[in-house]
PDB file of C-alpha atoms in Angstrom:
ATOM      1  CA  MET A   1      79.533 141.879 104.005  1.00 50.00           C
ATOM      2  CA  PHE A   2      78.856 139.021 101.445  1.00 49.00           C
ATOM      3  CA  GLN A   3      82.466 138.899 100.417  1.00 52.00           C
ATOM      4  CA  ASN A   4      83.678 138.415 104.001  1.00 55.00           C
ATOM      5  CA  GLN A   5      81.322 135.679 104.711  1.00 53.00           C
ATOM      6  CA  LEU A   6      82.862 134.080 101.195  1.00 47.00           C
ATOM      7  CA  THR A   7      86.145 134.564 102.448  1.00 59.00           C
ATOM      8  CA  LEU A   8      85.437 132.959 105.763  1.00 51.00           C
ATOM      9  CA  LYS A   9      84.021 129.997 104.030  1.00 55.00           C
ATOM     10  CA  ILE A  10      86.519 129.279 101.896  1.00 56.00           C
ATOM     11  CA  ARG A  11      89.161 129.593 104.545  1.00 59.00           C
ATOM     12  CA  GLU A  12      87.052 126.854 106.712  1.00 60.00           C
ATOM     13  CA  GLU A  13      86.980 124.758 103.633  1.00 63.00           C
ATOM     14  CA  SER A  14      90.983 125.131 103.367  1.00 68.00           C
ATOM     15  CA  LEU A  15      91.289 124.171 106.778  1.00 64.00           C
ATOM     16  CA  ASP A  16      89.010 121.176 106.520  1.00 68.00           C
ATOM     17  CA  GLN A  17      91.252 120.044 103.747  1.00 69.00           C
ATOM     18  CA  ILE A  18      94.322 120.550 105.782  1.00 68.00           C
ATOM     19  CA  ILE A  19      92.895 118.556 108.671  1.00 68.00           C
ATOM     20  CA  GLN A  20      91.949 115.746 106.300  1.00 69.00           C
ATOM     21  CA  THR A  21      95.174 115.687 104.842  1.00 70.00           C
ATOM     22  CA  LYS A  22      97.130 115.773 108.334  1.00 68.00           C
ATOM     23  CA  ASN A  23      94.728 112.573 109.482  1.00 66.00           C
ATOM     24  CA  ARG A  24      95.298 110.677 106.219  1.00 70.00           C
ATOM     25  CA  GLU A  25      99.181 111.103 106.756  1.00 67.00           C
ATOM     26  CA  LYS A  26      98.959 110.067 110.226  1.00 66.00           C
ATOM     27  CA  ASN A  27      96.961 107.243 109.292  1.00 64.00           C
ATOM     28  CA  ASN A  28      99.539 106.137 106.673  1.00 66.00           C
ATOM     29  CA  PHE A  29     102.302 106.704 109.121  1.00 63.00           C
ATOM     30  CA  LEU A  30     100.509 104.511 111.659  1.00 63.00           C
ATOM     31  CA  PHE A  31     100.049 102.016 109.088  1.00 69.00           C
ATOM     32  CA  GLN A  32     103.685 101.754 107.789  1.00 70.00           C
ATOM     33  CA  HIS A  33     104.869 101.704 111.269  1.00 69.00           C
ATOM     34  CA  ASP A  34     102.738  98.752 112.537  1.00 75.00           C
ATOM     35  CA  ASN A  35     103.889  96.868 109.051  1.00 77.00           C
ATOM     36  CA  PHE A  36     107.652  97.420 109.717  1.00 76.00           C
ATOM     37  CA  ILE A  37     107.010  96.249 113.539  1.00 79.00           C
ATOM     38  CA  PHE A  38     105.232  93.081 112.186  1.00 83.00           C
ATOM     39  CA  ILE A  39     108.156  92.225 109.729  1.00 82.00           C
ATOM     40  CA  ASN A  40     110.577  92.696 112.540  1.00 80.00           C
ATOM     41  CA  PHE A  41     108.780  90.015 114.938  1.00 84.00           C
ATOM     42  CA  SER A  42     108.374  87.929 111.915  1.00 85.00           C
ATOM     43  CA  ILE A  43     112.196  88.060 111.268  1.00 84.00           C
ATOM     44  CA  GLY A  44     112.924  87.425 114.792  1.00 83.00           C
ATOM     45  CA  PHE A  45     110.481  84.352 114.926  1.00 87.00           C
ATOM     46  CA  GLY A  46     112.491  83.052 111.723  1.00 85.00           C
ATOM     47  CA  ILE A  47     115.965  83.546 113.339  1.00 84.00           C
ATOM     48  CA  MET A  48     114.537  81.410 116.203  1.00 86.00           C
ATOM     49  CA  LYS A  49     113.363  78.852 113.887  1.00 86.00           C
ATOM     50  CA  THR A  50     116.568  78.685 112.005  1.00 83.00           C
ATOM     51  CA  MET A  51     118.592  78.389 115.122  1.00 83.00           C
ATOM     52  CA  VAL A  52     116.483  75.537 115.998  1.00 84.00           C
ATOM     53  CA  ASN A  53     117.097  73.859 112.708  1.00 81.00           C
ATOM     54  CA  LEU A  54     120.791  74.568 113.063  1.00 80.00           C
ATOM     55  CA  LYS A  55     120.818  72.854 116.347  1.00 80.00           C
ATOM     56  CA  TYR A  56     118.860  69.743 115.693  1.00 81.00           C
ATOM     57  CA  GLU A  57     119.438  69.060 111.932  1.00 79.00           C
ATOM     58  CA  THR A  58     123.012  69.546 111.567  1.00 79.00           C
ATOM     59  CA  LYS A  59     125.842  66.504 112.205  1.00 77.00           C
ATOM     60  CA  ILE A  60     128.290  69.008 114.452  1.00 76.00           C
ATOM     61  CA  SER A  61     127.218  71.726 116.468  1.00 69.00           C
ATOM     62  CA  ASP A  62     129.620  74.301 114.517  1.00 74.00           C
ATOM     63  CA  ASP A  63     128.386  73.106 111.242  1.00 80.00           C
ATOM     64  CA  CYS A  64     125.904  75.399 109.229  1.00 83.00           C
ATOM     65  CA  ILE A  65     125.042  73.053 106.516  1.00 84.00           C
ATOM     66  CA  LEU A  66     121.602  71.118 106.752  1.00 82.00           C
ATOM     67  CA  LEU A  67     121.929  67.262 106.388  1.00 80.00           C
ATOM     68  CA  ILE A  68     118.941  67.093 104.279  1.00 82.00           C
ATOM     69  CA  SER A  69     118.454  70.106 101.986  1.00 82.00           C
ATOM     70  CA  GLY A  70     122.150  71.410 102.196  1.00 83.00           C
ATOM     71  CA  GLU A  71     121.034  74.683 102.950  1.00 84.00           C
ATOM     72  CA  ASP A  72     123.562  77.245 104.537  1.00 86.00           C
ATOM     73  CA  LEU A  73     121.642  78.096 107.928  1.00 86.00           C
ATOM     74  CA  CYS A  74     124.423  80.572 109.081  1.00 87.00           C
ATOM     75  CA  LEU A  75     123.895  82.552 105.861  1.00 89.00           C
ATOM     76  CA  THR A  76     120.154  82.584 106.574  1.00 87.00           C
ATOM     77  CA  ILE A  77     120.336  83.718 110.107  1.00 87.00           C
ATOM     78  CA  GLN A  78     123.052  86.730 108.794  1.00 90.00           C
ATOM     79  CA  ILE A  79     120.590  87.766 106.323  1.00 90.00           C
ATOM     80  CA  MET A  80     117.817  87.769 108.742  1.00 89.00           C
ATOM     81  CA  LYS A  81     119.668  89.758 111.088  1.00 88.00           C
ATOM     82  CA  THR A  82     120.696  92.298 108.603  1.00 91.00           C
ATOM     83  CA  SER A  83     117.117  92.500 107.772  1.00 87.00           C
ATOM     84  CA  THR A  84     115.968  93.292 111.323  1.00 86.00           C
ATOM     85  CA  ILE A  85     118.807  96.059 111.634  1.00 88.00           C
ATOM     86  CA  PHE A  86     117.497  97.525 108.391  1.00 87.00           C
ATOM     87  CA  CYS A  87     113.695  97.508 109.738  1.00 82.00           C
ATOM     88  CA  VAL A  88     114.466  99.160 113.152  1.00 84.00           C
ATOM     89  CA  ILE A  89     116.607 102.062 111.329  1.00 86.00           C
ATOM     90  CA  ILE A  90     113.374 102.473 108.971  1.00 81.00           C
ATOM     91  CA  ILE A  91     111.228 102.605 111.998  1.00 78.00           C
ATOM     92  CA  ILE A  92     113.481 104.964 113.787  1.00 81.00           C
ATOM     93  CA  GLY A  93     113.325 107.318 110.756  1.00 79.00           C
ATOM     94  CA  PHE A  94     109.427 106.915 111.063  1.00 72.00           C
ATOM     95  CA  ILE A  95     109.306 108.000 114.500  1.00 72.00           C
ATOM     96  CA  GLU A  96     111.834 110.751 114.027  1.00 72.00           C
ATOM     97  CA  ASN A  97     109.632 112.308 111.118  1.00 68.00           C
ATOM     98  CA  ALA A  98     106.675 112.029 113.165  1.00 62.00           C
ATOM     99  CA  ILE A  99     108.185 114.249 115.903  1.00 57.00           C
TER     100      ILE A  99
END
């Protein structure tokens, strides 16, 4: 009888450890998922800001070079779009792993 109680106690402790591990993994997943969503919104805001600069701080509407700093805004927009696509792919991967 004592051995059965000991075995039962060990199983309960093992189940508690498994539950704690699963909860930790779930919290970690949610934290990473939220970070990538925040990064996506930040990049989207950066794209809009860069497009405003492109409209008001260049001579010709087709020009991509800033008058003041000489920065290539078309390259910046392209990099931000690529980063957004990369983050979306990572978020989809997180969602598929959660299912």
